Every structure is written in structure tokens, then in C-alpha cells.
Amino acid sequence: IGNSAGRTGLGAVMGAKNLKAIAVRGTRGIDIVHPETFFKLCLEAFETQKKLSPRVSTLSSAGDPDNNALVLGNFEAGRWHKQDQLQGGHEPFWRTYKNRLGDGHLGCFNCRQRCMDYYDVPEAGPLVSNCSLYANSMWILKDSDFNSWYRLASTCQKMGIDVISACRMLAWATELYENGRISDVDTNGIQLRWGNSEALHTMLDNIIHRKGLGAILASDIDTAVGSLGHDTPPPLHIKGSPLAGSNVINFRARAIGAAVNPRGGDDYRMRWYGFEVPLTEDEDEPATMGGPESWEMEAARKYLGYSQDKNNGNPKTQFDYANRGILAATSAKMSIVTDILGQCRLNTIQLKKGVGINFQARALTAGTGSHFTVEDLLKYAERTACQEKASAVKLGWTRAADDLPKALFDRRMAGAWPEDKLDPEQFRHMRAEYYQAMGWDPENGIPQLETLRGLQLSDVAAELKKQDNFR
């Protein structure tokens, strides 16, 4: 629902095959081994999630005056002078264009969070915007026009292309144009200036139909740079995947998470709110379902030295490098657990009051009848991570690929933390620490033979033995 599968190009591949959708229909029920226990746990989760933060709204997140997690343009600032103007501006737009059923929010099946905004602009048709991702385009392109945002997100969704990648490539071209690296000759007269809505939409159409400069922007990163001259500064990307609008400079775990993710440019496995802010604004109310004695709180105490005291807003939890690689690896495993159980990260690792991993183990035990512990789930996550990494290694993505764009190191962004910057040496230490916590070689990032054997992945080890630096 509300997803064109555009990220990393899957939507484009489907479009090339004239495949519009994949429909699945179940015809058999689900057997629950211990139904009474299972439904008791469901009700427990239901009561907990009543306390969740207000509905996550796509456009309200773009105008949140306290939101320092987005970046402007090509990582120029963590604040935007139009940010305050956007605050509340989504409300009249939502009231005017909420869908024809009279409801402005949708969610996945049986989800009470309903984090997706559902609009229906008569001349453009319906759009389900997934969480806050689409709103990033307003910041990336410095375009605060709500109708322009809608057209862009809707067009990308209908065409099966990724909103994030399209916006980052447009931002790259706009900066090149503004700096005189490309001219009206290259753009065929399109004046690619920040906030020029019509120019952006015209160029987006050229990307879709691969016309002129649009064909270059639609190609892979290396081809795009080569077409404009190898001295052209590249767009911000990791492993060929254009970066989103998430601040990976001032949040250490996000930085390492984006760099090591095998699909590139994705920091969402490191949204470690259960660690980063283990207590909510109410000092006595824990951020995770398990409470003060939850597995997450124990891990936070272990790695970050938390006590029972309120730590919300403590800059050490955000900027410190100590144990961040270990913590990021733990967070990645927890996120993978959520993925392999078919759950939503928003209701687990990403929300301050989400469902903890111990609850997931209890629910899986009640549902299947087999006993699962937190350690069991984390071990399955390690297997998944090793298989993903092995596939990346076969593509040539080892340590050198697990990096951020050079332009983001030692960069200070105006905004909430103008003095903070990401130190490259400290980053390399975090990366080695992450590898070690995963059981991978700290020097090259390849899963070690001992780790693979312990996870019963001998077939993966056999494939990796073909690599010169496998040990």
C-alpha cells in the first residue's frame, strides 16, 4: 500500500517487464499453538501502543520545528529558514485533499499506528505517502510548495521510480547548475535552481522518459559522472544508491549504519531509539515495552553507561564514538529480527515506545510452540547479515565500499549542532568495531570462517573462499 518498490530500482525493473503488481491471496488459516497466551500478548502490545506518539504524518514531519534529523539540499544545513513556515502548513493541505472516504491516514493490515498519509488531489489522483520519507523531498530540493511536493511524490509512485533517488539526483544537477558546472545548453534551457518547482518537474519528466540531461540523471552513478566529465563532483551516494535526506553527520549510529548497509544509502537499521533515548520525556516511563528491566535498557546500560536517571537529550548518546560500532551492530541485528518476523520497524525498534525484542521472542514462542529466546533471534539475524554481506563481497563491496561520501567528513552544517562534525579516523574505528561485533574481519569486513561455521553457513564459506582476502 502506497509503495512503488522504487528504491534500488526494483520498481523500474517491474516497469520494464510491464509488471504492474504482484498479488498474493492466502487460502489457509494460521495455526496458533498456544492461542490464549498469544492473544494475551497481542492485547498487551495493543495497550502499550495506545501510548505511542501522535500519528506519524508525512508533511508534519517536514515542518517539525524540533526536527534536526533532516538535511537541506546536498547536506548544506540541518535547519531551514522555511522550516517554521512549514509548521502546520500541512493541515489545510490535508483537510483539502484527504481521500474521498474522509480519512487522511492509512496503515498496514491491523496496524493501529496508521502512519501513512492518504491524499486525493482531483487533477492528480490519489497518493499514499509512506511515513516521512516522501516529505524529505521538500528539504532535499528546497521546495516548500505542497502541491509541488504532491506532484513529485505522486509521479514517482506512478512511474515506479524511487522518490529519494530522483530527488538526490535532481539536487545534484541543481547544485551543478547553480555553480556553473552545467549550463542551459546541458539542461536544454531548463533553469535548475533551488525551489524552482516547474524546472524540477520538467527535469523529472525527462528522467522518466530518458531525454537529454534526464537520461544522464536516470543512469547509474558512475555513468552519470562520466557523461558530465570525470572531474565532476559525484552525487552523494553509497554503493551507487543516492543518499536520502536523513542526517548521517550528527548521529553517529546512523553514519555507520548507512555506510555498512549492503544496499547502500540506508541508515534505517540503525534507528536505535530504544538505545539512544531509553527514557521518554516522562522520567519514569521507559521507552521500550519491557520497561526499566527490558533487554534494550540492559544493553543501553552496558554499552552507554546509562543509569535509571533521565538521559533524554544527553548529547553523549548522540555524538560520542565510544562503543557505537558495537551498538550499531546490535541495533542492526534487532532490525533484521523485525524484518524476518514480518513486523514493522516503526512499532519495534524505531519508536520510543515500540515493542521490545523480548516480546517478539515470547510471541514467537506462543505462536509456534517452539521455545525462542532473544539470543536465538539475534543468532538468526547474524545468519541473515552474514549472507547479505557475502553477496555484497561477491559484488566487490568490501571495506572500501562501506564508507560515506568523502564530502560528509569534517563537514560542519549550520543548524542545531554547527560545531559538530564527523571525524574520519573515529569513523574508521567505529566501522572496525562494527565488523568485529558481527564476527567479520575487522580489516576487510568479510565474515570470518569461524563465524560462518558457528552459524552453520558452510555453503557461504565455500563461496567466500574464492576471495583472496578471506580468512
XYZ file of C-alpha atoms in Angstrom:
471
model
C 0.000 0.000 0.000
C 1.486 3.312 -1.023
C 4.757 1.764 -2.168
C 6.065 1.537 -5.702
C 9.132 -0.538 -4.673
C 11.260 2.089 -6.359
C 14.304 2.040 -4.045
C 17.320 0.267 -5.608
C 15.449 0.039 -8.909
C 13.037 -2.836 -8.324
C 10.062 -0.745 -9.477
C 11.907 0.182 -12.654
C 12.650 -3.481 -13.368
C 8.983 -4.319 -12.875
C 8.021 -1.498 -15.234
C 10.475 -2.715 -17.875
C 8.700 -6.062 -17.780
C 5.251 -4.432 -17.911
C 4.586 -5.891 -14.471
C 2.321 -3.558 -12.532
C 1.825 -5.512 -9.323
C 2.257 -8.833 -7.562
C -0.905 -10.019 -5.832
C -0.915 -12.715 -3.174
C -4.010 -14.340 -1.730
C -3.944 -16.718 1.224
C -6.446 -19.554 1.319
C -5.430 -21.334 4.525
C -5.680 -20.205 8.120
C -2.856 -19.771 10.590
C -2.487 -22.268 13.398
C -1.506 -20.800 16.766
C -0.107 -23.435 19.134
C -0.894 -21.513 22.324
C -3.753 -19.180 21.289
C -4.660 -17.922 24.775
C -1.089 -16.890 25.552
C -0.616 -15.451 22.087
C -3.721 -13.276 22.178
C -2.894 -12.153 25.708
C 0.428 -10.914 24.324
C -1.392 -9.212 21.446
C -3.592 -7.335 23.893
C -0.511 -6.414 25.895
C 1.046 -4.913 22.791
C -2.220 -3.196 21.941
C -2.352 -1.486 25.348
C 1.269 -0.421 25.064
C 0.800 1.078 21.631
C -2.088 3.215 22.829
C 0.638 5.378 24.341
C 2.505 5.783 21.089
C 3.351 9.276 19.922
C 0.681 11.004 17.788
C 0.174 9.696 14.300
C 3.275 9.954 12.184
C 2.371 12.400 9.447
C 4.460 12.812 6.318
C 4.105 16.544 5.901
C 4.057 17.488 9.565
C 7.475 15.871 9.951
C 8.859 18.222 7.295
C 7.684 21.228 9.281
C 8.501 19.990 12.768
C 10.439 22.861 14.394
C 12.323 20.367 16.556
C 13.256 18.077 13.678
C 17.028 18.114 13.285
C 17.220 14.748 11.574
C 16.665 16.103 8.038
C 19.252 17.901 5.925
C 18.839 20.731 3.451
C 19.890 20.344 -0.171
C 23.114 18.372 -0.509
C 23.828 18.306 3.220
C 24.226 22.068 3.482
C 22.420 22.565 6.786
C 20.370 20.865 9.457
C 17.969 23.767 9.659
C 15.869 25.517 7.018
C 14.555 29.048 7.251
C 11.268 27.756 5.809
C 11.013 25.028 8.430
C 8.948 27.197 10.745
C 6.789 28.304 7.806
C 6.011 24.671 7.035
C 4.875 24.013 10.579
C 1.152 23.409 10.478
C 1.046 24.142 6.764
C 0.266 20.525 6.066
C -3.034 20.784 7.938
C -5.008 22.846 5.364
C -3.491 20.756 2.570
C -4.522 17.546 4.323
C -8.009 18.905 5.082
C -8.489 19.874 1.449
C -7.116 16.742 -0.143
C -7.668 13.912 2.310
C -9.059 10.931 0.472
C -12.636 10.685 -0.697
C -13.592 8.358 2.156
C -12.981 11.233 4.540
C -9.939 9.724 6.231
C -6.446 11.145 5.913
C -4.492 8.205 7.299
C -3.895 4.620 6.278
C -1.895 1.786 7.738
C -0.877 -1.755 7.012
C -3.279 -4.571 7.879
C -4.317 -4.491 11.551
C -1.871 -1.707 12.452
C -3.152 0.884 14.912
C -0.339 3.342 14.174
C -1.632 4.262 10.675
C 1.475 6.195 9.723
C 0.685 6.770 6.040
C -0.927 9.948 4.739
C -3.604 9.367 2.108
C -4.404 12.252 -0.225
C -6.526 12.615 -3.324
C -5.938 15.692 -5.484
C -8.606 15.705 -8.228
C -6.327 16.588 -11.133
C -3.516 14.290 -9.982
C -5.275 11.319 -8.406
C -4.659 9.528 -5.107
C -1.343 9.241 -3.300
C -0.395 7.230 -0.242
C 2.796 8.729 1.117
C 4.755 6.294 3.199
C 5.694 7.640 6.638
C 8.033 10.664 6.481
C 10.224 9.600 3.569
C 8.420 11.456 0.831
C 8.464 14.696 2.788
C 12.263 14.632 2.638
C 11.941 15.835 -0.943
C 10.869 19.258 0.287
C 14.162 19.630 2.126
C 16.392 17.962 -0.462
C 15.083 20.178 -3.272
C 14.389 23.250 -1.103
C 10.876 23.344 -2.496
C 8.272 24.217 0.144
C 5.272 24.168 -2.193
C 2.888 21.441 -1.001
C 1.297 20.989 -4.416
C 4.728 20.614 -5.960
C 5.623 18.022 -3.346
C 2.425 16.111 -4.133
C 3.040 16.122 -7.876
C 6.591 14.884 -7.441
C 5.757 12.084 -4.988
C 2.696 11.017 -6.968
C 4.564 10.978 -10.275
C 7.409 8.895 -8.873
C 4.996 6.443 -7.308
C 3.003 6.009 -10.515
C 6.157 5.582 -12.605
C 7.680 3.025 -10.234
C 10.787 5.074 -9.510
C 12.310 5.935 -6.164
C 11.370 9.332 -4.743
C 14.585 9.554 -2.719
C 16.940 8.709 -5.579
C 15.135 11.002 -8.008
C 15.325 13.904 -5.560
C 19.006 13.369 -4.778
C 19.915 13.260 -8.473
C 17.853 16.392 -9.092
C 19.598 18.082 -6.158
C 22.962 17.092 -7.606
C 22.075 18.549 -11.006
C 20.709 21.704 -9.372
C 23.929 22.286 -7.451
C 25.983 21.737 -10.610
C 23.782 24.253 -12.428
C 23.927 26.806 -9.626
C 27.729 26.506 -9.503
C 28.118 26.829 -13.274
C 29.358 23.262 -13.819
C 26.490 22.706 -16.262
C 24.627 25.325 -18.289
C 21.370 25.950 -20.129
C 22.918 24.085 -23.050
C 23.184 20.939 -20.922
C 19.694 21.334 -19.454
C 18.070 22.286 -22.766
C 17.068 25.650 -21.318
C 15.664 24.330 -18.030
C 16.754 26.673 -15.247
C 17.554 24.226 -12.481
C 17.540 26.494 -9.476
C 16.689 25.597 -5.896
C 12.964 25.745 -5.308
C 12.095 26.197 -8.993
C 9.169 23.780 -8.980
C 8.406 23.786 -12.679
C 12.039 23.247 -13.633
C 12.281 20.307 -11.236
C 9.122 18.691 -12.593
C 10.219 19.175 -16.196
C 13.557 17.544 -15.442
C 11.806 14.721 -13.568
C 9.751 14.080 -16.688
C 12.993 13.994 -18.688
C 14.402 11.448 -16.222
C 11.337 9.245 -16.648
C 11.499 9.411 -20.434
C 15.321 9.491 -20.568
C 15.549 12.718 -22.503
C 18.661 14.916 -22.607
C 20.179 15.525 -19.192
C 17.371 13.403 -17.757
C 18.884 10.321 -19.404
C 22.151 11.012 -17.598
C 20.412 11.501 -14.254
C 18.475 8.267 -14.798
C 21.645 6.225 -15.272
C 23.922 4.715 -12.630
C 26.238 6.995 -10.656
C 29.483 6.192 -12.498
C 27.864 6.597 -15.897
C 26.251 9.884 -14.867
C 29.534 11.341 -13.604
C 31.442 10.095 -16.642
C 28.909 11.652 -19.002
C 29.456 15.080 -17.435
C 33.230 14.726 -17.121
C 35.230 12.741 -14.622
C 36.231 15.899 -12.769
C 32.563 16.473 -11.915
C 31.912 16.024 -8.188
C 29.671 12.973 -7.806
C 26.220 12.961 -6.251
C 26.041 11.908 -2.610
C 25.698 8.140 -2.635
C 26.792 4.893 -1.004
C 27.388 1.820 -3.166
C 25.656 3.601 -6.031
C 22.494 4.288 -4.049
C 21.760 8.034 -3.696
C 21.522 9.268 -0.115
C 18.196 10.247 1.394
C 17.617 13.382 3.443
C 18.495 11.805 6.775
C 21.210 13.446 8.872
C 24.072 10.947 8.952
C 26.622 13.507 10.123
C 25.371 14.449 13.583
C 24.101 10.958 14.504
C 26.969 8.503 14.891
C 24.974 5.265 14.684
C 23.204 6.489 11.550
C 26.563 7.269 9.989
C 27.960 3.791 10.480
C 24.609 2.202 9.679
C 24.310 3.898 6.309
C 27.897 3.033 5.405
C 27.788 -0.681 6.167
C 24.293 -1.421 4.867
C 24.722 -3.777 1.892
C 22.072 -1.986 -0.141
C 23.781 1.367 0.347
C 22.492 4.745 1.485
C 20.131 3.305 4.098
C 20.537 4.118 7.800
C 17.217 2.663 8.914
C 18.728 -0.387 10.538
C 20.419 1.937 12.984
C 17.340 3.799 14.219
C 18.151 2.708 17.733
C 15.644 4.791 19.693
C 15.402 2.146 22.379
C 19.114 2.799 22.980
C 19.515 6.430 22.010
C 16.688 7.713 24.190
C 15.930 4.860 26.600
C 13.702 7.074 28.714
C 10.889 9.259 27.402
C 10.171 12.826 28.426
C 8.315 11.366 31.404
C 11.256 10.385 33.548
C 9.624 7.286 34.963
C 8.232 5.987 31.669
C 10.605 3.674 29.783
C 10.947 3.936 26.042
C 10.553 0.232 25.328
C 7.771 -2.188 26.092
C 9.853 -4.239 28.505
C 10.285 -1.338 30.942
C 13.337 -0.481 33.045
C 14.435 -4.116 33.064
C 13.929 -4.688 29.339
C 16.608 -6.232 27.183
C 17.045 -2.910 25.377
C 17.601 -0.988 28.608
C 20.127 -3.549 29.793
C 22.006 -3.202 26.503
C 21.896 0.591 26.758
C 23.351 0.453 30.254
C 26.022 -1.961 29.103
C 27.185 -0.016 26.075
C 26.453 3.583 27.022
C 26.667 3.555 30.783
C 23.045 4.587 31.332
C 21.602 4.592 34.795
C 17.943 4.812 35.768
C 18.254 8.592 35.624
C 16.699 10.541 32.787
C 19.079 10.781 29.824
C 16.749 12.225 27.214
C 18.642 14.851 25.254
C 22.062 13.921 26.625
C 24.402 14.783 23.738
C 26.708 11.942 24.709
C 24.138 9.468 23.462
C 24.272 11.034 20.023
C 27.773 12.352 19.376
C 30.021 10.006 21.317
C 32.035 7.439 19.367
C 32.630 5.015 22.231
C 31.037 1.600 21.629
C 28.994 2.980 18.746
C 30.169 0.241 16.387
C 29.084 -2.444 18.862
C 25.799 -0.696 19.499
C 25.150 -0.254 15.773
C 25.759 -3.967 15.189
C 23.307 -4.837 17.964
C 20.741 -2.462 16.514
C 21.212 -3.949 13.044
C 20.545 -7.425 14.402
C 17.395 -6.235 16.162
C 16.198 -4.593 12.977
C 16.845 -7.763 10.979
C 14.837 -9.726 13.558
C 11.923 -7.394 12.893
C 12.310 -7.914 9.144
C 12.477 -11.703 9.239
C 9.437 -11.829 11.543
C 7.498 -9.700 9.061
C 6.988 -6.862 11.513
C 7.152 -3.099 11.149
C 10.239 -1.294 12.410
C 8.138 1.675 13.437
C 6.346 -0.432 16.019
C 9.504 -2.153 17.205
C 12.974 -0.662 17.128
C 12.196 2.782 15.704
C 9.582 4.177 18.063
C 10.326 5.302 21.579
C 7.582 3.068 22.979
C 7.679 0.248 20.496
C 7.523 -3.489 21.098
C 10.771 -4.853 22.553
C 12.721 -7.837 21.261
C 11.907 -9.911 24.342
C 8.218 -9.534 23.485
C 8.975 -10.764 19.960
C 10.616 -13.897 21.362
C 7.656 -14.559 23.680
C 5.106 -14.060 20.900
C 7.002 -16.339 18.513
C 7.211 -18.995 21.206
C 3.458 -18.829 21.859
C 2.639 -18.875 18.172
C 4.890 -21.732 17.057
C 5.153 -23.819 20.213
C 8.959 -23.861 19.961
C 10.909 -22.025 22.635
C 12.712 -18.901 21.393
C 14.979 -16.590 23.372
C 16.331 -13.159 22.494
C 19.692 -14.796 21.854
C 18.060 -17.193 19.385
C 16.550 -14.336 17.424
C 19.815 -12.411 17.362
C 21.610 -15.519 16.095
C 19.153 -15.802 13.196
C 19.799 -12.137 12.463
C 23.546 -12.795 12.381
C 22.967 -15.517 9.789
C 20.978 -13.113 7.642
C 23.594 -10.368 7.997
C 26.396 -12.757 7.002
C 24.533 -13.942 3.914
C 23.811 -10.357 2.884
C 27.427 -9.387 3.411
C 28.676 -12.402 1.471
C 26.536 -11.374 -1.503
C 27.931 -7.843 -1.260
C 31.501 -9.177 -1.114
C 30.936 -11.141 -4.321
C 29.965 -7.823 -5.922
C 33.261 -6.347 -4.740
C 31.786 -4.377 -1.851
C 34.210 -4.901 0.996
C 35.694 -2.334 3.380
C 36.291 0.371 0.774
C 32.607 0.316 -0.172
C 31.455 0.540 3.445
C 32.050 4.249 3.587
C 30.320 7.619 3.497
C 30.888 10.161 0.729
C 34.168 11.976 1.389
C 32.329 15.294 1.262
C 30.493 14.470 4.502
C 33.585 14.027 6.649
C 34.815 17.033 8.639
C 31.778 18.966 7.396
C 30.015 21.308 9.769
C 26.371 22.012 8.999
C 24.544 25.100 10.135
C 21.620 24.294 12.365
C 21.227 22.597 15.704
C 24.849 21.448 16.033
C 27.001 23.816 13.942
C 30.239 22.842 15.705
C 29.845 19.097 15.339
C 31.497 17.153 12.546
C 32.167 13.527 11.690
C 35.814 12.619 12.211
C 37.110 10.178 9.543
C 39.534 8.399 11.866
C 36.878 7.874 14.530
C 34.518 6.670 11.834
C 37.024 4.047 10.697
C 37.342 2.867 14.290
C 33.535 2.543 14.535
C 33.497 0.530 11.321
C 36.155 -1.915 12.561
C 34.273 -2.202 15.841
C 31.068 -2.971 13.926
C 32.801 -5.674 11.887
C 34.242 -7.276 14.995
C 30.855 -7.262 16.753
C 29.399 -9.053 13.724
C 32.181 -11.649 13.678
C 33.672 -10.242 10.487
C 37.288 -9.488 9.723
C 37.902 -6.021 11.254
C 40.330 -5.151 8.462
C 38.310 -6.034 5.364
C 34.752 -6.563 6.597
C 34.442 -10.131 5.255
C 32.666 -12.669 7.508
C 35.286 -14.918 9.082
C 35.390 -18.681 8.603
C 34.894 -19.340 12.311
C 31.788 -17.133 12.357
C 30.270 -18.833 9.309
C 30.885 -22.289 10.706
C 29.297 -21.319 14.010
C 26.215 -20.128 12.143
C 26.092 -23.308 10.017
C 26.831 -21.387 6.842
C 29.419 -23.708 5.319
C 27.985 -23.104 1.850
C 28.580 -19.379 2.244
C 32.112 -20.049 3.487
C 32.774 -22.177 0.404
C 31.767 -19.285 -1.835
C 33.859 -16.766 0.096
C 36.952 -18.967 -0.077
C 37.217 -17.794 -3.676
C 38.061 -14.335 -2.333
C 41.787 -13.641 -1.971
C 41.437 -11.944 1.417
C 39.077 -14.459 3.049
C 40.374 -15.971 6.280
